[in-house]
Amino acid sequence: MVNKAQLIERAERASEDLFAWASFVAHTEFLWQDSALVTDADAWQSLWFELEIVNGLALAEWEEQGRPADWSASWRENYQQDARELAAELLALTA
């Protein structure tokens, strides 16, 4: 499992780009099971679903655009702010 300091570090980097976000979403999927870290497992799972929606939409758009090597402008314009806000909300559910 991960401790809170490690989760904070990953959350801070999560919105940097599509791949950091996808990694963060994958990494946090089952953290709701860690009762020492997560204060409200139901809220975590519900919020995590929102992270996954952003992840799926962003990955689909990236694929539709031919998987460009540099997709940073689209990420910043369409997804980065939502990713920042969701990561912060997820951290608020930690002990």
mmCIF file of N, CA and C in Angstrom:
data_model
loop_
_atom_site.group_PDB
_atom_site.id
_atom_site.type_symbol
_atom_site.label_atom_id
_atom_site.label_comp_id
_atom_site.label_asym_id
_atom_site.label_seq_id
_atom_site.Cartn_x
_atom_site.Cartn_y
_atom_site.Cartn_z
ATOM 1 N N MET A 1 0.836 -1.188 0.000
ATOM 2 C CA MET A 1 0.000 0.000 0.000
ATOM 3 C C MET A 1 0.882 1.255 0.000
ATOM 4 N N VAL A 2 0.232 2.359 -0.120
ATOM 5 C CA VAL A 2 0.905 3.649 -0.208
ATOM 6 C C VAL A 2 0.588 4.450 1.056
ATOM 7 N N ASN A 3 1.526 5.287 1.477
ATOM 8 C CA ASN A 3 1.223 6.152 2.617
ATOM 9 C C ASN A 3 0.735 7.508 2.103
ATOM 10 N N LYS A 4 0.284 8.337 3.023
ATOM 11 C CA LYS A 4 -0.323 9.607 2.616
ATOM 12 C C LYS A 4 0.683 10.514 1.906
ATOM 13 N N ALA A 5 1.919 10.560 2.372
ATOM 14 C CA ALA A 5 2.935 11.403 1.731
ATOM 15 C C ALA A 5 3.161 10.976 0.278
ATOM 16 N N GLN A 6 3.201 9.680 0.032
ATOM 17 C CA GLN A 6 3.382 9.179 -1.332
ATOM 18 C C GLN A 6 2.173 9.516 -2.196
ATOM 19 N N LEU A 7 0.988 9.391 -1.618
ATOM 20 C CA LEU A 7 -0.222 9.718 -2.364
ATOM 21 C C LEU A 7 -0.263 11.199 -2.709
ATOM 22 N N ILE A 8 0.111 12.049 -1.774
ATOM 23 C CA ILE A 8 0.142 13.491 -2.027
ATOM 24 C C ILE A 8 1.110 13.796 -3.170
ATOM 25 N N GLU A 9 2.275 13.186 -3.131
ATOM 26 C CA GLU A 9 3.272 13.410 -4.186
ATOM 27 C C GLU A 9 2.731 12.992 -5.551
ATOM 28 N N ARG A 10 2.080 11.846 -5.609
ATOM 29 C CA ARG A 10 1.516 11.376 -6.875
ATOM 30 C C ARG A 10 0.369 12.267 -7.333
ATOM 31 N N ALA A 11 -0.443 12.713 -6.395
ATOM 32 C CA ALA A 11 -1.577 13.585 -6.738
ATOM 33 C C ALA A 11 -1.090 14.915 -7.296
ATOM 34 N N GLU A 12 -0.008 15.437 -6.746
ATOM 35 C CA GLU A 12 0.536 16.710 -7.222
ATOM 36 C C GLU A 12 1.027 16.612 -8.658
ATOM 37 N N ARG A 13 1.510 15.462 -9.048
ATOM 38 C CA ARG A 13 2.013 15.260 -10.411
ATOM 39 C C ARG A 13 0.942 14.744 -11.373
ATOM 40 N N ALA A 14 -0.179 14.292 -10.840
ATOM 41 C CA ALA A 14 -1.188 13.596 -11.640
ATOM 42 C C ALA A 14 -1.724 14.417 -12.802
ATOM 43 N N SER A 15 -1.863 15.709 -12.620
ATOM 44 C CA SER A 15 -2.472 16.520 -13.687
ATOM 45 C C SER A 15 -1.454 17.057 -14.692
ATOM 46 N N GLU A 16 -0.208 16.655 -14.590
ATOM 47 C CA GLU A 16 0.827 17.151 -15.502
ATOM 48 C C GLU A 16 0.537 16.814 -16.959
ATOM 49 N N ASP A 17 0.101 15.582 -17.204
ATOM 50 C CA ASP A 17 -0.205 15.164 -18.568
ATOM 51 C C ASP A 17 -1.097 13.931 -18.543
ATOM 52 N N LEU A 18 -1.528 13.515 -19.701
ATOM 53 C CA LEU A 18 -2.439 12.390 -19.831
ATOM 54 C C LEU A 18 -1.889 11.127 -19.192
ATOM 55 N N PHE A 19 -0.618 10.860 -19.371
ATOM 56 C CA PHE A 19 -0.051 9.607 -18.892
ATOM 57 C C PHE A 19 0.154 9.615 -17.384
ATOM 58 N N ALA A 20 0.501 10.761 -16.827
ATOM 59 C CA ALA A 20 0.586 10.873 -15.369
ATOM 60 C C ALA A 20 -0.792 10.674 -14.771
ATOM 61 N N TRP A 21 -1.815 11.234 -15.413
ATOM 62 C CA TRP A 21 -3.186 11.087 -14.941
ATOM 63 C C TRP A 21 -3.635 9.629 -15.012
ATOM 64 N N ALA A 22 -3.414 8.989 -16.136
ATOM 65 C CA ALA A 22 -3.817 7.593 -16.291
ATOM 66 C C ALA A 22 -3.141 6.718 -15.238
ATOM 67 N N SER A 23 -1.893 6.976 -14.959
ATOM 68 C CA SER A 23 -1.164 6.222 -13.941
ATOM 69 C C SER A 23 -1.758 6.465 -12.552
ATOM 70 N N PHE A 24 -2.062 7.717 -12.246
ATOM 71 C CA PHE A 24 -2.644 8.059 -10.954
ATOM 72 C C PHE A 24 -4.006 7.387 -10.778
ATOM 73 N N VAL A 25 -4.818 7.425 -11.800
ATOM 74 C CA VAL A 25 -6.143 6.813 -11.732
ATOM 75 C C VAL A 25 -6.006 5.308 -11.487
ATOM 76 N N ALA A 26 -5.118 4.664 -12.209
ATOM 77 C CA ALA A 26 -4.918 3.227 -12.031
ATOM 78 C C ALA A 26 -4.409 2.919 -10.625
ATOM 79 N N HIS A 27 -3.492 3.738 -10.155
ATOM 80 C CA HIS A 27 -2.885 3.500 -8.842
ATOM 81 C C HIS A 27 -3.873 3.679 -7.694
ATOM 82 N N THR A 28 -4.823 4.558 -7.850
ATOM 83 C CA THR A 28 -5.736 4.876 -6.751
ATOM 84 C C THR A 28 -7.026 4.055 -6.759
ATOM 85 N N GLU A 29 -7.192 3.200 -7.746
ATOM 86 C CA GLU A 29 -8.463 2.480 -7.895
ATOM 87 C C GLU A 29 -8.862 1.708 -6.638
ATOM 88 N N PHE A 30 -7.943 1.033 -6.007
ATOM 89 C CA PHE A 30 -8.291 0.175 -4.882
ATOM 90 C C PHE A 30 -7.845 0.713 -3.523
ATOM 91 N N LEU A 31 -7.399 1.946 -3.484
ATOM 92 C CA LEU A 31 -6.953 2.513 -2.205
ATOM 93 C C LEU A 31 -8.089 2.687 -1.208
ATOM 94 N N TRP A 32 -9.322 2.672 -1.678
ATOM 95 C CA TRP A 32 -10.466 2.789 -0.779
ATOM 96 C C TRP A 32 -10.471 1.657 0.241
ATOM 97 N N GLN A 33 -9.801 0.551 -0.055
ATOM 98 C CA GLN A 33 -9.751 -0.595 0.840
ATOM 99 C C GLN A 33 -8.800 -0.381 2.022
ATOM 100 N N ASP A 34 -7.968 0.632 1.953
ATOM 101 C CA ASP A 34 -7.000 0.919 3.016
ATOM 102 C C ASP A 34 -7.644 1.842 4.040
ATOM 103 N N SER A 35 -8.219 1.261 5.084
ATOM 104 C CA SER A 35 -8.937 2.060 6.083
ATOM 105 C C SER A 35 -8.019 2.962 6.897
ATOM 106 N N ALA A 36 -6.728 2.688 6.888
ATOM 107 C CA ALA A 36 -5.785 3.569 7.579
ATOM 108 C C ALA A 36 -5.516 4.830 6.765
ATOM 109 N N LEU A 37 -5.798 4.798 5.481
ATOM 110 C CA LEU A 37 -5.540 5.931 4.596
ATOM 111 C C LEU A 37 -6.821 6.673 4.209
ATOM 112 N N VAL A 38 -7.862 5.937 3.928
ATOM 113 C CA VAL A 38 -9.104 6.513 3.393
ATOM 114 C C VAL A 38 -10.165 6.586 4.487
ATOM 115 N N THR A 39 -10.720 7.773 4.672
ATOM 116 C CA THR A 39 -11.696 7.979 5.738
ATOM 117 C C THR A 39 -13.115 7.579 5.347
ATOM 118 N N ASP A 40 -13.448 7.624 4.081
ATOM 119 C CA ASP A 40 -14.804 7.298 3.624
ATOM 120 C C ASP A 40 -14.702 6.508 2.321
ATOM 121 N N ALA A 41 -14.753 5.189 2.449
ATOM 122 C CA ALA A 41 -14.562 4.315 1.293
ATOM 123 C C ALA A 41 -15.631 4.533 0.222
ATOM 124 N N ASP A 42 -16.877 4.733 0.631
ATOM 125 C CA ASP A 42 -17.948 4.945 -0.351
ATOM 126 C C ASP A 42 -17.734 6.230 -1.138
ATOM 127 N N ALA A 43 -17.378 7.297 -0.437
ATOM 128 C CA ALA A 43 -17.115 8.568 -1.111
ATOM 129 C C ALA A 43 -15.912 8.436 -2.041
ATOM 130 N N TRP A 44 -14.880 7.712 -1.606
ATOM 131 C CA TRP A 44 -13.691 7.490 -2.427
ATOM 132 C C TRP A 44 -14.076 6.799 -3.733
ATOM 133 N N GLN A 45 -14.846 5.732 -3.635
ATOM 134 C CA GLN A 45 -15.223 4.987 -4.829
ATOM 135 C C GLN A 45 -16.061 5.841 -5.779
ATOM 136 N N SER A 46 -16.953 6.612 -5.228
ATOM 137 C CA SER A 46 -17.795 7.488 -6.045
ATOM 138 C C SER A 46 -16.953 8.543 -6.757
ATOM 139 N N LEU A 47 -16.057 9.170 -6.024
ATOM 140 C CA LEU A 47 -15.191 10.183 -6.610
ATOM 141 C C LEU A 47 -14.217 9.562 -7.603
ATOM 142 N N TRP A 48 -13.704 8.374 -7.272
ATOM 143 C CA TRP A 48 -12.757 7.718 -8.161
ATOM 144 C C TRP A 48 -13.409 7.457 -9.522
ATOM 145 N N PHE A 49 -14.699 7.169 -9.529
ATOM 146 C CA PHE A 49 -15.408 6.960 -10.785
ATOM 147 C C PHE A 49 -15.334 8.216 -11.648
ATOM 148 N N GLU A 50 -15.394 9.379 -11.039
ATOM 149 C CA GLU A 50 -15.256 10.639 -11.790
ATOM 150 C C GLU A 50 -13.849 10.766 -12.371
ATOM 151 N N LEU A 51 -12.830 10.331 -11.620
ATOM 152 C CA LEU A 51 -11.468 10.337 -12.149
ATOM 153 C C LEU A 51 -11.392 9.451 -13.387
ATOM 154 N N GLU A 52 -12.028 8.295 -13.307
ATOM 155 C CA GLU A 52 -12.003 7.346 -14.411
ATOM 156 C C GLU A 52 -12.734 7.892 -15.638
ATOM 157 N N ILE A 53 -13.790 8.655 -15.427
ATOM 158 C CA ILE A 53 -14.503 9.271 -16.554
ATOM 159 C C ILE A 53 -13.582 10.242 -17.289
ATOM 160 N N VAL A 54 -12.910 11.112 -16.545
ATOM 161 C CA VAL A 54 -11.959 12.048 -17.163
ATOM 162 C C VAL A 54 -10.871 11.267 -17.886
ATOM 163 N N ASN A 55 -10.384 10.225 -17.256
ATOM 164 C CA ASN A 55 -9.340 9.401 -17.849
ATOM 165 C C ASN A 55 -9.814 8.783 -19.165
ATOM 166 N N GLY A 56 -10.994 8.200 -19.148
ATOM 167 C CA GLY A 56 -11.518 7.560 -20.350
ATOM 168 C C GLY A 56 -11.763 8.548 -21.475
ATOM 169 N N LEU A 57 -12.332 9.692 -21.147
ATOM 170 C CA LEU A 57 -12.576 10.711 -22.174
ATOM 171 C C LEU A 57 -11.269 11.205 -22.786
ATOM 172 N N ALA A 58 -10.298 11.473 -21.933
ATOM 173 C CA ALA A 58 -9.011 11.983 -22.426
ATOM 174 C C ALA A 58 -8.305 10.939 -23.281
ATOM 175 N N LEU A 59 -8.275 9.704 -22.820
ATOM 176 C CA LEU A 59 -7.616 8.652 -23.603
ATOM 177 C C LEU A 59 -8.319 8.428 -24.942
ATOM 178 N N ALA A 60 -9.635 8.477 -24.934
ATOM 179 C CA ALA A 60 -10.378 8.299 -26.189
ATOM 180 C C ALA A 60 -10.065 9.423 -27.175
ATOM 181 N N GLU A 61 -10.028 10.649 -26.680
ATOM 182 C CA GLU A 61 -9.725 11.779 -27.560
ATOM 183 C C GLU A 61 -8.303 11.681 -28.101
ATOM 184 N N TRP A 62 -7.365 11.315 -27.239
ATOM 185 C CA TRP A 62 -5.976 11.150 -27.659
ATOM 186 C C TRP A 62 -5.873 10.094 -28.764
ATOM 187 N N GLU A 63 -6.579 8.978 -28.573
ATOM 188 C CA GLU A 63 -6.574 7.922 -29.588
ATOM 189 C C GLU A 63 -7.206 8.391 -30.884
ATOM 190 N N GLU A 64 -8.332 9.120 -30.788
ATOM 191 C CA GLU A 64 -9.015 9.625 -31.980
ATOM 192 C C GLU A 64 -8.124 10.569 -32.776
ATOM 193 N N GLN A 65 -7.232 11.247 -32.093
ATOM 194 C CA GLN A 65 -6.324 12.181 -32.765
ATOM 195 C C GLN A 65 -5.050 11.490 -33.243
ATOM 196 N N GLY A 66 -5.036 10.178 -33.206
ATOM 197 C CA GLY A 66 -3.902 9.433 -33.748
ATOM 198 C C GLY A 66 -2.760 9.227 -32.784
ATOM 199 N N ARG A 67 -3.022 9.314 -31.492
ATOM 200 C CA ARG A 67 -2.014 9.121 -30.456
ATOM 201 C C ARG A 67 -0.783 10.007 -30.658
ATOM 202 N N PRO A 68 -0.985 11.294 -30.772
ATOM 203 C CA PRO A 68 0.161 12.183 -31.002
ATOM 204 C C PRO A 68 1.161 12.131 -29.848
ATOM 205 N N ALA A 69 2.439 12.258 -30.193
ATOM 206 C CA ALA A 69 3.493 12.238 -29.170
ATOM 207 C C ALA A 69 3.370 13.431 -28.226
ATOM 208 N N ASP A 70 2.968 14.572 -28.764
ATOM 209 C CA ASP A 70 2.784 15.757 -27.924
ATOM 210 C C ASP A 70 1.311 16.131 -27.925
ATOM 211 N N TRP A 71 0.649 15.796 -26.845
ATOM 212 C CA TRP A 71 -0.776 16.068 -26.704
ATOM 213 C C TRP A 71 -1.010 17.054 -25.565
ATOM 214 N N SER A 72 0.042 17.750 -25.174
ATOM 215 C CA SER A 72 -0.005 18.618 -23.994
ATOM 216 C C SER A 72 -0.996 19.775 -24.137
ATOM 217 N N ALA A 73 -1.115 20.355 -25.313
ATOM 218 C CA ALA A 73 -2.036 21.484 -25.475
ATOM 219 C C ALA A 73 -3.484 21.036 -25.274
ATOM 220 N N SER A 74 -3.849 19.913 -25.848
ATOM 221 C CA SER A 74 -5.210 19.397 -25.674
ATOM 222 C C SER A 74 -5.468 19.026 -24.219
ATOM 223 N N TRP A 75 -4.482 18.421 -23.580
ATOM 224 C CA TRP A 75 -4.630 18.055 -22.170
ATOM 225 C C TRP A 75 -4.872 19.300 -21.323
ATOM 226 N N ARG A 76 -4.025 20.295 -21.500
ATOM 227 C CA ARG A 76 -4.157 21.524 -20.705
ATOM 228 C C ARG A 76 -5.500 22.200 -20.942
ATOM 229 N N GLU A 77 -5.914 22.257 -22.185
ATOM 230 C CA GLU A 77 -7.135 22.967 -22.543
ATOM 231 C C GLU A 77 -8.405 22.253 -22.076
ATOM 232 N N ASN A 78 -8.405 20.928 -22.175
ATOM 233 C CA ASN A 78 -9.652 20.191 -21.964
ATOM 234 C C ASN A 78 -9.762 19.400 -20.674
ATOM 235 N N TYR A 79 -8.636 19.059 -20.045
ATOM 236 C CA TYR A 79 -8.718 18.106 -18.938
ATOM 237 C C TYR A 79 -7.916 18.479 -17.690
ATOM 238 N N GLN A 80 -6.893 19.259 -17.825
ATOM 239 C CA GLN A 80 -5.979 19.476 -16.712
ATOM 240 C C GLN A 80 -6.658 20.073 -15.475
ATOM 241 N N GLN A 81 -7.508 21.055 -15.657
ATOM 242 C CA GLN A 81 -8.158 21.680 -14.506
ATOM 243 C C GLN A 81 -9.052 20.690 -13.770
ATOM 244 N N ASP A 82 -9.825 19.923 -14.504
ATOM 245 C CA ASP A 82 -10.668 18.902 -13.874
ATOM 246 C C ASP A 82 -9.806 17.893 -13.121
ATOM 247 N N ALA A 83 -8.705 17.496 -13.729
ATOM 248 C CA ALA A 83 -7.812 16.535 -13.087
ATOM 249 C C ALA A 83 -7.257 17.099 -11.780
ATOM 250 N N ARG A 84 -6.830 18.349 -11.787
ATOM 251 C CA ARG A 84 -6.325 18.982 -10.559
ATOM 252 C C ARG A 84 -7.376 18.976 -9.459
ATOM 253 N N GLU A 85 -8.578 19.390 -9.815
ATOM 254 C CA GLU A 85 -9.651 19.481 -8.831
ATOM 255 C C GLU A 85 -10.024 18.108 -8.276
ATOM 256 N N LEU A 86 -10.115 17.111 -9.139
ATOM 257 C CA LEU A 86 -10.467 15.783 -8.685
ATOM 258 C C LEU A 86 -9.380 15.174 -7.805
ATOM 259 N N ALA A 87 -8.127 15.378 -8.156
ATOM 260 C CA ALA A 87 -7.039 14.868 -7.323
ATOM 261 C C ALA A 87 -7.079 15.508 -5.940
ATOM 262 N N ALA A 88 -7.348 16.792 -5.881
ATOM 263 C CA ALA A 88 -7.437 17.479 -4.597
ATOM 264 C C ALA A 88 -8.618 16.951 -3.774
ATOM 265 N N GLU A 89 -9.749 16.711 -4.435
ATOM 266 C CA GLU A 89 -10.915 16.177 -3.730
ATOM 267 C C GLU A 89 -10.628 14.766 -3.196
ATOM 268 N N LEU A 90 -9.904 13.985 -3.976
ATOM 269 C CA LEU A 90 -9.561 12.641 -3.524
ATOM 270 C C LEU A 90 -8.662 12.698 -2.297
ATOM 271 N N LEU A 91 -7.688 13.604 -2.320
ATOM 272 C CA LEU A 91 -6.800 13.746 -1.163
ATOM 273 C C LEU A 91 -7.569 14.163 0.084
ATOM 274 N N ALA A 92 -8.630 14.922 -0.089
ATOM 275 C CA ALA A 92 -9.426 15.371 1.056
ATOM 276 C C ALA A 92 -10.099 14.190 1.758
ATOM 277 N N LEU A 93 -10.180 13.059 1.106
ATOM 278 C CA LEU A 93 -10.802 11.876 1.704
ATOM 279 C C LEU A 93 -9.801 10.978 2.416
ATOM 280 N N THR A 94 -8.584 11.470 2.606
ATOM 281 C CA THR A 94 -7.565 10.660 3.282
ATOM 282 C C THR A 94 -7.458 11.060 4.749
ATOM 283 N N ALA A 95 -6.990 10.111 5.507
ATOM 284 C CA ALA A 95 -6.834 10.317 6.958
ATOM 285 C C ALA A 95 -5.597 11.126 7.267
#
